[in-house]
Short mmCIF file of C-alpha atoms and ligand atoms in Angstrom, two decimals:
data_model
loop_
_atom_site.label_atom_id
_atom_site.label_comp_id
_atom_site.label_asym_id
_atom_site.label_seq_id
_atom_site.Cartn_x
_atom_site.Cartn_y
_atom_site.Cartn_z
CA MET A 1080 25.05 -1.33 19.78
CA GLY A 1081 23.05 -4.06 18.96
CA ILE A 1082 20.24 -7.10 19.54
CA LEU A 1083 20.00 -10.42 18.66
CA ILE A 1084 16.98 -12.47 18.22
CA LYS A 1085 17.48 -15.68 19.00
CA ASN A 1086 15.10 -19.11 18.06
CA GLY A 1087 13.34 -17.52 16.13
CA GLU A 1088 11.67 -19.47 12.52
CA ILE A 1089 12.96 -17.48 9.70
CA VAL A 1090 10.34 -17.42 7.20
CA THR A 1091 11.49 -15.45 4.05
CA ALA A 1092 10.15 -15.68 0.47
CA SER A 1093 11.87 -18.69 0.06
CA GLU A 1094 13.22 -20.31 2.74
CA ARG A 1095 12.32 -21.57 6.28
CA TYR A 1096 14.31 -22.19 9.47
CA ILE A 1097 15.24 -21.94 12.95
CA ALA A 1098 18.17 -20.13 13.44
CA ASP A 1099 19.16 -16.83 15.51
CA ILE A 1100 19.87 -13.42 13.57
CA LEU A 1101 22.77 -10.78 15.21
CA CYS A 1102 22.53 -7.53 14.36
CA GLU A 1103 24.85 -4.93 14.76
CA ARG A 1104 23.80 -0.62 14.70
CA GLU A 1105 21.89 -0.68 11.97
CA THR A 1106 22.24 -4.15 10.16
CA ILE A 1107 22.13 -8.34 9.67
CA THR A 1108 26.04 -8.44 9.86
CA HIS A 1109 24.84 -12.47 11.09
CA ILE A 1110 22.49 -15.67 10.85
CA ASP A 1111 23.30 -19.13 12.10
CA ARG A 1112 23.04 -21.83 14.88
CA ASP A 1113 23.41 -20.75 18.77
CA ILE A 1114 25.29 -17.32 18.29
CA ALA A 1115 26.79 -16.35 21.64
CA PRO A 1116 25.68 -12.84 22.59
CA PRO A 1117 27.71 -9.86 22.35
CA LYS A 1118 28.46 -8.65 25.85
CA GLY A 1119 25.69 -6.66 26.62
CA MET A 1120 23.76 -6.98 24.10
CA GLU A 1121 19.59 -7.40 23.90
CA VAL A 1122 18.88 -10.27 23.74
CA VAL A 1123 14.98 -11.26 22.41
CA ASP A 1124 13.90 -14.64 22.61
CA ALA A 1125 11.51 -15.72 19.44
CA LYS A 1126 10.96 -19.44 20.12
CA GLY A 1127 7.77 -20.33 19.37
CA LYS A 1128 6.88 -17.15 16.95
CA PHE A 1129 7.84 -17.07 13.58
CA VAL A 1130 10.51 -13.75 12.54
CA PHE A 1131 9.58 -12.33 9.35
CA PRO A 1132 10.72 -9.48 6.89
CA GLY A 1133 10.02 -6.28 7.81
CA PHE A 1134 6.45 -6.03 5.83
CA ILE A 1135 6.81 -3.20 3.43
CA ASP A 1136 3.16 -1.55 1.93
CA PRO A 1137 3.42 0.31 -1.60
CA HIS A 1138 0.38 1.95 -1.46
CA VAL A 1139 -0.59 4.60 1.12
CA HIS A 1140 -1.60 8.24 1.86
CA ILE A 1141 -0.77 10.07 4.72
CA TYR A 1142 -0.57 13.56 3.64
CA LEU A 1143 -3.39 14.02 1.42
CA PRO A 1144 -5.68 17.36 0.26
CA PHE A 1145 -8.56 15.32 -1.52
CA MET A 1146 -12.33 16.30 -2.57
CA GLY A 1147 -12.36 19.62 -0.33
CA THR A 1148 -10.96 18.23 2.65
CA TYR A 1149 -7.35 16.17 4.56
CA ALA A 1150 -6.45 12.59 5.24
CA LYS A 1151 -6.38 12.40 8.83
CA ASP A 1152 -2.71 11.02 10.07
CA THR A 1153 0.42 12.17 10.10
CA TYR A 1154 3.18 10.78 9.74
CA LYS A 1155 3.41 10.12 13.78
CA THR A 1156 0.40 8.43 13.25
CA ALA A 1157 0.33 7.01 10.45
CA SER A 1158 4.42 5.28 11.07
CA GLN A 1159 3.36 4.54 14.61
CA ALA A 1160 0.00 2.30 13.11
CA ALA A 1161 2.76 0.73 10.71
CA LEU A 1162 4.43 -0.59 13.06
CA VAL A 1163 2.44 -2.12 14.95
CA GLY A 1164 0.76 -3.91 12.44
CA GLY A 1165 4.71 -5.48 11.35
CA THR A 1166 4.78 -2.63 8.31
CA THR A 1167 8.57 -0.88 8.33
CA THR A 1168 8.61 0.93 5.28
CA LEU A 1169 6.07 3.24 4.01
CA ILE A 1170 5.61 4.09 0.23
CA GLU A 1171 3.34 7.03 0.39
CA MET A 1172 1.61 8.45 -3.21
CA CYS A 1173 3.05 11.43 -3.36
CA ALA A 1174 -0.17 13.29 -5.18
CA PRO A 1175 -0.08 17.26 -5.95
CA SER A 1176 -2.71 18.36 -7.84
CA ARG A 1177 -2.86 19.73 -11.39
CA LYS A 1178 -2.86 22.93 -10.35
CA ASP A 1179 0.36 23.00 -8.25
CA ASP A 1180 4.11 22.97 -9.12
CA THR A 1181 5.58 19.36 -9.34
CA LEU A 1182 8.53 19.78 -7.48
CA ALA A 1183 7.12 22.16 -4.34
CA GLY A 1184 4.89 19.32 -4.09
CA PHE A 1185 7.80 17.01 -3.74
CA GLU A 1186 9.20 18.59 -1.30
CA LEU A 1187 6.20 19.78 0.85
CA TRP A 1188 5.21 15.54 0.97
CA MET A 1189 9.16 15.65 2.10
CA SER A 1190 8.74 17.67 4.64
CA GLN A 1191 5.43 15.71 6.41
CA ALA A 1192 7.40 12.73 7.29
CA VAL A 1193 11.39 13.93 7.48
CA GLY A 1194 12.33 14.10 11.26
CA LYS A 1195 8.53 13.12 12.48
CA SER A 1196 8.27 9.09 11.01
CA ALA A 1197 8.86 6.08 13.18
CA CYS A 1198 9.45 3.75 9.79
CA ASP A 1199 11.07 4.47 6.76
CA PHE A 1200 9.62 5.60 3.69
CA THR A 1201 9.42 6.81 0.20
CA PHE A 1202 7.13 7.90 -2.12
CA HIS A 1203 6.09 7.10 -5.44
CA MET A 1204 5.89 10.85 -7.55
CA SER A 1205 1.60 11.54 -9.40
CA VAL A 1206 2.54 13.08 -12.60
CA THR A 1207 -0.54 14.91 -12.37
CA LYS A 1208 0.53 17.26 -15.51
CA PHE A 1209 3.15 16.81 -17.75
CA ASP A 1210 4.57 20.00 -19.54
CA ASP A 1211 8.34 21.05 -20.17
CA GLN A 1212 8.83 22.16 -16.46
CA THR A 1213 7.76 19.32 -15.02
CA GLU A 1214 9.35 17.04 -17.32
CA LYS A 1215 12.72 18.88 -16.08
CA GLN A 1216 11.32 18.95 -12.42
CA LEU A 1217 10.53 14.62 -12.58
CA ARG A 1218 14.51 14.54 -13.62
CA GLU A 1219 15.19 16.47 -10.72
CA ILE A 1220 12.90 14.17 -8.77
CA VAL A 1221 14.62 10.86 -10.08
CA LYS A 1222 17.94 12.60 -9.14
CA ARG A 1223 16.66 13.02 -5.60
CA GLY A 1224 16.23 9.24 -4.93
CA ILE A 1225 12.40 8.62 -6.45
CA SER A 1226 11.74 5.54 -9.00
CA SER A 1227 8.28 5.33 -9.83
CA PHE A 1228 5.87 8.06 -10.36
CA LYS A 1229 1.81 7.59 -9.93
CA ILE A 1230 -0.94 8.51 -12.74
CA TYR A 1231 -4.78 8.53 -12.10
CA LEU A 1232 -6.50 7.77 -14.97
CA ALA A 1233 -9.21 8.52 -12.79
CA TYR A 1234 -10.32 12.31 -11.01
CA LYS A 1235 -9.40 14.33 -13.91
CA GLY A 1236 -9.10 17.49 -12.82
CA ALA A 1237 -7.20 17.43 -9.67
CA PHE A 1238 -5.07 14.58 -10.48
CA GLY A 1239 -6.17 13.27 -13.55
CA VAL A 1240 -3.99 13.26 -16.82
CA ASP A 1241 -5.54 13.69 -20.00
CA ASP A 1242 -3.99 11.14 -22.76
CA THR A 1243 -1.24 12.99 -24.26
CA GLU A 1244 0.19 13.50 -20.99
CA LEU A 1245 -0.36 9.79 -20.06
CA TYR A 1246 1.69 8.88 -23.31
CA ARG A 1247 4.22 11.40 -22.64
CA THR A 1248 4.97 10.83 -18.88
CA LEU A 1249 5.46 7.11 -19.83
CA LYS A 1250 7.68 7.54 -22.87
CA LEU A 1251 10.28 10.32 -20.17
CA ALA A 1252 9.29 6.86 -17.39
CA LYS A 1253 11.22 4.59 -19.70
CA GLU A 1254 13.63 6.46 -20.59
CA LEU A 1255 14.62 6.91 -17.02
CA GLY A 1256 14.02 3.47 -15.72
CA VAL A 1257 11.08 4.96 -13.83
CA ILE A 1258 8.01 1.96 -13.81
CA VAL A 1259 4.68 3.66 -13.34
CA THR A 1260 2.35 3.16 -10.68
CA ALA A 1261 -1.33 3.97 -11.99
CA HIS A 1262 -5.00 4.39 -10.89
CA CYS A 1263 -7.32 2.97 -13.76
CA GLU A 1264 -10.74 3.49 -14.15
CA ASN A 1265 -12.31 5.35 -17.16
CA GLU A 1266 -13.44 8.89 -15.90
CA THR A 1267 -15.42 9.89 -18.16
CA LEU A 1268 -17.86 6.75 -17.78
CA ILE A 1269 -17.81 6.88 -14.16
CA ALA A 1270 -18.24 10.51 -14.28
CA GLU A 1271 -21.28 9.28 -16.83
CA ARG A 1272 -22.38 7.17 -14.64
CA GLN A 1273 -22.78 9.73 -11.88
CA LYS A 1274 -24.28 12.13 -13.44
CA GLU A 1275 -27.83 9.50 -14.89
CA LEU A 1276 -27.50 7.82 -10.90
CA LEU A 1277 -28.07 11.38 -9.29
CA ALA A 1278 -30.54 12.76 -11.95
CA ALA A 1279 -32.48 9.74 -10.57
CA GLY A 1280 -32.13 10.53 -7.09
CA LYS A 1281 -29.62 7.40 -6.52
CA ILE A 1282 -27.80 9.84 -4.12
CA ASP A 1283 -26.91 6.72 -1.39
CA PRO A 1284 -23.27 5.28 -0.69
CA GLY A 1285 -24.69 1.41 -2.17
CA GLN A 1286 -24.51 3.96 -5.57
CA HIS A 1287 -20.71 4.30 -5.52
CA HIS A 1288 -20.25 0.89 -6.68
CA GLU A 1289 -22.98 1.42 -9.94
CA SER A 1290 -21.46 4.08 -11.03
CA ARG A 1291 -18.02 2.14 -11.16
CA PRO A 1292 -18.44 -1.53 -12.45
CA PRO A 1293 -15.92 -3.94 -13.14
CA ALA A 1294 -15.82 -2.65 -16.62
CA VAL A 1295 -15.07 0.81 -16.02
CA GLU A 1296 -11.72 -0.69 -14.54
CA ALA A 1297 -10.55 -3.32 -16.67
CA GLU A 1298 -11.25 -0.32 -19.61
CA GLY A 1299 -8.57 1.12 -17.66
CA VAL A 1300 -6.55 -1.47 -17.23
CA HIS A 1301 -6.22 -1.79 -21.15
CA HIS A 1302 -6.05 1.74 -21.32
CA LEU A 1303 -2.71 2.19 -19.34
CA MET A 1304 -2.12 -1.51 -21.37
CA THR A 1305 -2.28 -0.07 -25.04
CA PHE A 1306 0.33 2.47 -23.93
CA ALA A 1307 2.86 0.93 -22.12
CA GLU A 1308 2.40 -1.88 -25.06
CA LEU A 1309 3.74 1.44 -27.52
CA THR A 1310 5.98 3.07 -25.29
CA GLY A 1311 7.77 0.11 -23.31
CA ALA A 1312 7.32 1.57 -20.20
CA GLU A 1313 6.77 -1.15 -16.94
CA ALA A 1314 3.35 -0.08 -14.97
CA TYR A 1315 2.40 -1.15 -12.07
CA ILE A 1316 -1.62 -1.26 -11.78
CA VAL A 1317 -2.48 -0.04 -8.20
CA HIS A 1318 -5.28 -1.01 -6.29
CA LEU A 1319 -6.79 -3.91 -8.79
CA SER A 1320 -10.59 -4.97 -7.55
CA CYS A 1321 -11.75 -8.15 -9.93
CA LYS A 1322 -11.18 -10.59 -12.08
CA GLU A 1323 -12.51 -8.33 -15.44
CA ALA A 1324 -9.25 -5.97 -15.02
CA LEU A 1325 -6.98 -9.21 -13.95
CA GLU A 1326 -8.00 -10.45 -17.45
CA GLN A 1327 -6.85 -7.35 -19.08
CA ALA A 1328 -3.03 -7.44 -17.21
CA ILE A 1329 -2.89 -10.53 -18.03
CA ALA A 1330 -3.47 -10.61 -21.50
CA ALA A 1331 -1.12 -7.57 -21.67
CA ARG A 1332 1.84 -9.70 -19.93
CA GLN A 1333 1.37 -12.26 -23.08
CA ARG A 1334 1.78 -9.85 -25.12
CA GLY A 1335 4.75 -8.88 -23.35
CA VAL A 1336 4.03 -5.96 -21.76
CA ARG A 1337 5.26 -5.70 -18.41
CA VAL A 1338 2.88 -4.72 -15.56
CA SER A 1339 2.91 -5.60 -11.77
CA VAL A 1340 -0.61 -5.99 -10.32
CA GLU A 1341 -1.22 -5.13 -6.89
CA THR A 1342 -4.38 -5.84 -5.01
CA LEU A 1343 -5.44 -4.64 -1.86
CA ILE A 1344 -6.39 -6.34 1.82
CA GLN A 1345 -9.38 -4.85 1.24
CA TYR A 1346 -11.26 -6.18 -1.61
CA LEU A 1347 -9.83 -9.52 -0.44
CA THR A 1348 -11.96 -9.40 2.66
CA LEU A 1349 -14.63 -6.89 2.69
CA ASP A 1350 -17.46 -6.85 -0.85
CA LYS A 1351 -19.99 -4.33 -2.27
CA THR A 1352 -22.59 -5.23 0.56
CA CYS A 1353 -20.73 -3.63 2.64
CA ALA A 1354 -21.10 -0.17 0.63
CA GLU A 1355 -25.22 -0.64 1.03
CA LYS A 1356 -25.25 -0.49 4.73
CA PRO A 1357 -28.01 1.14 5.86
CA GLU A 1358 -27.98 4.73 7.27
CA PHE A 1359 -25.20 6.06 5.00
CA GLU A 1360 -23.46 3.40 7.04
CA GLY A 1361 -21.51 2.34 3.76
CA ALA A 1362 -20.41 5.45 3.49
CA LYS A 1363 -17.06 3.82 5.06
CA TYR A 1364 -17.15 1.51 2.91
CA VAL A 1365 -16.04 3.94 -0.13
CA MET A 1366 -13.10 3.21 -1.89
CA SER A 1367 -11.53 3.58 -5.29
CA PRO A 1368 -11.89 1.00 -7.28
CA PRO A 1369 -15.21 0.06 -5.37
CA LEU A 1370 -15.39 -2.81 -3.46
CA ARG A 1371 -16.78 -5.99 -6.06
CA ASP A 1372 -19.29 -8.72 -5.63
CA LYS A 1373 -17.57 -11.33 -2.79
CA SER A 1374 -17.35 -13.76 -6.58
CA ASN A 1375 -13.54 -11.46 -7.21
CA GLN A 1376 -12.58 -13.02 -3.63
CA PRO A 1377 -10.93 -16.02 -5.26
CA VAL A 1378 -9.92 -14.81 -8.16
CA LEU A 1379 -7.78 -12.63 -6.15
CA TRP A 1380 -6.07 -15.14 -2.98
CA ASN A 1381 -5.62 -17.27 -6.50
CA GLY A 1382 -4.40 -14.98 -8.41
CA LEU A 1383 -1.28 -14.24 -4.89
CA ARG A 1384 -0.79 -17.66 -4.78
CA ASP A 1385 -0.35 -18.42 -8.53
CA GLY A 1386 1.81 -15.03 -8.77
CA LEU A 1387 -0.71 -13.68 -11.07
CA VAL A 1388 -1.23 -10.68 -8.61
CA GLN A 1389 1.99 -9.66 -6.60
CA THR A 1390 1.83 -7.34 -4.00
CA VAL A 1391 -0.27 -6.45 -1.48
CA ALA A 1392 -0.82 -3.27 -0.05
CA THR A 1393 -4.02 -1.18 1.53
CA ASP A 1394 -4.10 2.00 -0.65
CA HIS A 1395 -4.51 3.40 3.09
CA CYS A 1396 -6.31 6.93 3.50
CA PRO A 1397 -8.31 7.78 6.17
CA PHE A 1398 -11.05 10.34 6.57
CA ASP A 1399 -13.37 10.70 9.81
CA PHE A 1400 -16.75 9.17 9.38
CA LYS A 1401 -18.72 11.67 11.34
CA THR A 1402 -17.01 14.94 9.89
CA GLN A 1403 -15.53 13.89 6.87
CA LYS A 1404 -17.60 10.66 4.95
CA VAL A 1405 -20.48 12.68 5.69
CA MET A 1406 -20.07 15.17 3.18
CA GLY A 1407 -21.19 12.82 0.96
CA LYS A 1408 -24.84 12.45 2.76
CA ASN A 1409 -26.62 13.68 0.07
CA ASP A 1410 -24.60 12.73 -2.78
CA PHE A 1411 -22.43 9.34 -2.75
CA THR A 1412 -20.10 11.38 -5.47
CA LYS A 1413 -18.91 14.08 -2.25
CA ILE A 1414 -18.01 10.26 0.22
CA PRO A 1415 -14.42 11.98 0.85
CA ASN A 1416 -12.91 8.02 -1.15
CA GLY A 1417 -10.56 5.64 1.43
CA ILE A 1418 -10.70 2.30 3.45
CA PRO A 1419 -7.69 2.95 5.95
CA SER A 1420 -6.53 -0.24 7.33
CA LEU A 1421 -2.79 0.25 7.20
CA GLU A 1422 -2.58 -1.04 10.70
CA ASP A 1423 -3.95 -4.25 10.02
CA ARG A 1424 -3.27 -5.31 6.43
CA ILE A 1425 -0.33 -8.22 7.81
CA ASN A 1426 -2.37 -9.58 10.82
CA LEU A 1427 -5.48 -9.85 8.27
CA LEU A 1428 -3.63 -11.82 5.66
CA TYR A 1429 -2.18 -14.09 8.01
CA THR A 1430 -5.55 -14.79 9.88
CA TYR A 1431 -8.01 -15.08 6.47
CA GLY A 1432 -5.02 -16.11 4.19
CA VAL A 1433 -2.58 -17.80 5.55
CA LYS A 1434 -3.95 -19.43 8.32
CA THR A 1435 -7.20 -20.01 6.19
CA GLY A 1436 -4.56 -21.87 3.53
CA LYS A 1437 -5.61 -19.55 0.73
CA ILE A 1438 -1.89 -18.61 1.10
CA ASP A 1439 1.00 -20.60 2.57
CA LEU A 1440 3.93 -18.53 4.75
CA HIS A 1441 6.52 -17.81 1.76
CA THR A 1442 3.58 -16.05 -0.33
CA PHE A 1443 2.34 -14.01 2.39
CA VAL A 1444 6.48 -12.66 2.97
CA ASN A 1445 6.16 -12.16 -0.41
CA CYS A 1446 3.04 -10.08 -1.47
CA ALA A 1447 3.27 -8.42 2.00
CA SER A 1448 7.18 -7.56 1.26
CA THR A 1449 9.67 -8.48 -1.26
CA GLN A 1450 8.23 -7.95 -4.11
CA ALA A 1451 7.20 -4.50 -3.31
CA ALA A 1452 11.66 -4.21 -2.57
CA LYS A 1453 12.07 -5.79 -5.65
CA THR A 1454 9.77 -3.94 -7.48
CA PHE A 1455 10.80 -0.57 -5.89
CA ASP A 1456 14.44 -0.35 -5.68
CA LEU A 1457 14.64 -1.38 -2.42
CA PHE A 1458 15.59 -5.05 -2.14
CA PRO A 1459 18.05 -7.07 -0.92
CA ARG A 1460 18.43 -4.12 1.62
CA LYS A 1461 14.08 -4.37 2.35
CA GLY A 1462 12.37 -7.55 1.92
CA THR A 1463 14.25 -10.71 3.21
CA ILE A 1464 16.36 -11.58 5.72
CA GLN A 1465 20.27 -12.00 4.81
CA PRO A 1466 23.38 -10.95 6.41
CA GLY A 1467 23.54 -6.81 4.78
CA ALA A 1468 20.62 -6.24 5.17
CA ASP A 1469 19.04 -3.64 7.16
CA ALA A 1470 17.58 -5.28 10.23
CA ASP A 1471 14.08 -4.28 9.83
CA LEU A 1472 12.25 -7.75 11.11
CA VAL A 1473 8.97 -9.20 12.64
CA VAL A 1474 8.88 -11.29 15.24
CA PHE A 1475 5.18 -12.28 15.02
CA ASP A 1476 3.50 -14.41 17.64
CA PRO A 1477 1.29 -16.75 16.02
CA ASN A 1478 -0.04 -17.70 19.49
CA TYR A 1479 -1.78 -14.25 19.78
CA ARG A 1480 -5.76 -13.56 19.65
CA GLY A 1481 -7.39 -10.72 20.06
CA LYS A 1482 -9.95 -8.25 17.53
CA ILE A 1483 -9.44 -4.94 15.85
CA SER A 1484 -11.43 -2.64 16.96
CA ALA A 1485 -11.30 1.47 16.93
CA LYS A 1486 -11.21 1.92 20.58
CA THR A 1487 -7.70 0.71 20.10
CA HIS A 1488 -6.47 1.20 16.85
CA GLN A 1489 -3.21 3.59 16.56
CA ILE A 1490 -4.87 5.49 13.09
CA ASN A 1491 -6.11 8.74 13.77
CA VAL A 1492 -9.52 7.87 12.60
CA ASP A 1493 -13.04 7.28 14.39
CA TYR A 1494 -14.35 3.95 13.28
CA SER A 1495 -12.89 0.73 11.61
CA VAL A 1496 -13.93 -0.97 8.47
CA PHE A 1497 -12.65 -4.27 10.84
CA GLU A 1498 -14.74 -3.11 13.92
CA GLY A 1499 -14.41 -6.68 16.24
CA TRP A 1500 -13.33 -8.59 13.29
CA LYS A 1501 -10.69 -11.90 15.16
CA ILE A 1502 -7.32 -11.69 14.60
CA GLU A 1503 -5.16 -14.75 15.27
CA GLY A 1504 -1.15 -13.56 15.18
CA ARG A 1505 0.30 -10.40 15.55
CA PRO A 1506 3.57 -8.35 15.71
CA SER A 1507 4.68 -9.04 18.97
CA VAL A 1508 8.44 -7.31 18.78
CA VAL A 1509 8.95 -5.16 15.55
CA THR A 1510 12.73 -3.23 15.15
CA VAL A 1511 13.19 -0.61 11.78
CA ARG A 1512 17.32 -0.55 11.14
CA GLY A 1513 18.43 -2.44 14.55
CA GLN A 1514 16.21 -0.81 17.34
CA VAL A 1515 13.09 -2.12 18.39
CA VAL A 1516 10.15 0.13 18.17
CA VAL A 1517 8.00 -2.52 19.00
CA ARG A 1518 7.33 -5.09 22.34
CA ASN A 1519 4.53 -6.69 23.18
CA GLY A 1520 2.72 -5.57 20.56
CA LYS A 1521 3.01 -1.87 21.38
CA PHE A 1522 4.77 0.92 20.33
CA VAL A 1523 8.14 1.64 21.77
CA GLY A 1524 9.96 3.70 18.83
CA LYS A 1525 11.03 7.51 18.25
CA HIS A 1526 9.61 9.80 15.81
CA GLY A 1527 11.83 10.87 13.39
CA HIS A 1528 13.82 7.75 13.54
CA GLY A 1529 12.12 6.74 10.04
CA LYS A 1530 15.06 7.44 7.35
CA PHE A 1531 14.45 8.79 3.62
CA LEU A 1532 14.81 5.60 1.21
CA GLU A 1533 17.09 7.35 -2.24
CA ARG A 1534 16.32 4.21 -4.68
CA LYS A 1535 17.57 4.14 -8.02
CA PRO A 1536 16.25 3.07 -11.34
CA GLY A 1537 17.15 -0.05 -12.54
CA HIS A 1538 15.59 -2.81 -10.37
CA PHE A 1539 16.19 -6.40 -9.37
O1 URP B 2892 -10.70 5.33 -2.56
C1 URP B 2892 -9.63 5.79 -2.57
N1 URP B 2892 -8.45 4.68 -3.25
N2 URP B 2892 -9.07 6.52 -2.06
C2 URP B 2892 -7.45 7.31 -1.86
C3 URP B 2892 -7.43 7.93 -4.13
C4 URP B 2892 -7.11 6.72 -4.65
O2 URP B 2892 -7.81 6.65 -5.57
O3 URP B 2892 -5.59 5.84 -4.55
ZN1 ZN B 2893 -4.56 5.49 -3.72
#
């Protein structure tokens, strides 16, 4: 059993060359020019195409009870969509609410994925409360192969922790060598501003960003950085959206705080005017932190280029427009937050980042695969192309031309914020641990082939 990928242009975070890749069972075993195909082995002709390491989305929601409803995807629909879009590993936020038992939550999230996912997966374990019992359970969850926590400074009462819990979580993380991913927005400021806006009759989706301006996010980042500085814990800021927040992260880094920054494909390509679209159309674009003024886009692209921003994720969060976003028709605070984009991240990043010259091919691979693998203890098994690595490969056709549409996407949601957007290039063949799961841009994989990736703290 195996596969030979011939004549492709291999691109990793640091190298670019033409060679053949021999994959035996689940692993890359040999890379060279002119490898003769072993008898009976499938050969994929990648001439004229790039071969990238399988992409990693380090921030997705698939199973998510949230704001009175449930996100629409299952591991079946989401993993299929991920693979068609070139993403071979998902890191989902395991997010039991404050009322739930943490270990039971972990087991519930696992049960949604095991035996169903077509791509590999792991979780960030959300810490939505912190007491003696939770601490014991977190230690057990780390033993079971989780090496990252998630904390929310927003969403008090559901996922959010108070400062004592934040401090204790970071101290535990430091002790265990676990990295803490964090949603950074000041909840009190949001709640007060929401009340003021609603009292003034401002109820439409365009008010969402008024309730959470950049200063709210920058305060959240500053807050987390203070706690990380005093505990020595390593932090990863999820979905950073704006210049003010990035400045706080950079300032902390300069004082010695170990912090990585993730932005999202949505912040790189969309802006707050989308959420101001009339007739409730703006609800499709409501997420937190909100879409920002367009002037933030070059800051984020340049941040990627210059290594100030490490990763690009999706925070994929699929809620239907017609039946779920509509819950906030008369009150923007009730619109389920999230913009689905799992399937489109790589094609958008390539088309609107690489093709426009904003980032080069190595930065593209680095921020969409390699950095996430390094930060979350998956490297070099994932995130690169070298003998011994998992045979997760994306044969990418740069000559493909197409358009994004909800009519053709694999995710289980009734709209796309990228409807009609052009893409230049797409994955034509994708493998997960040596199995072809996408051929000619179509899913041909098996649900259940995806494995839970056990991770140990102490990364690269
Ligand atoms: O709007 C968002 N981001 N929805 C998902 C929950 C979260 O904040 O990550
Ligand atoms: Zn999220």
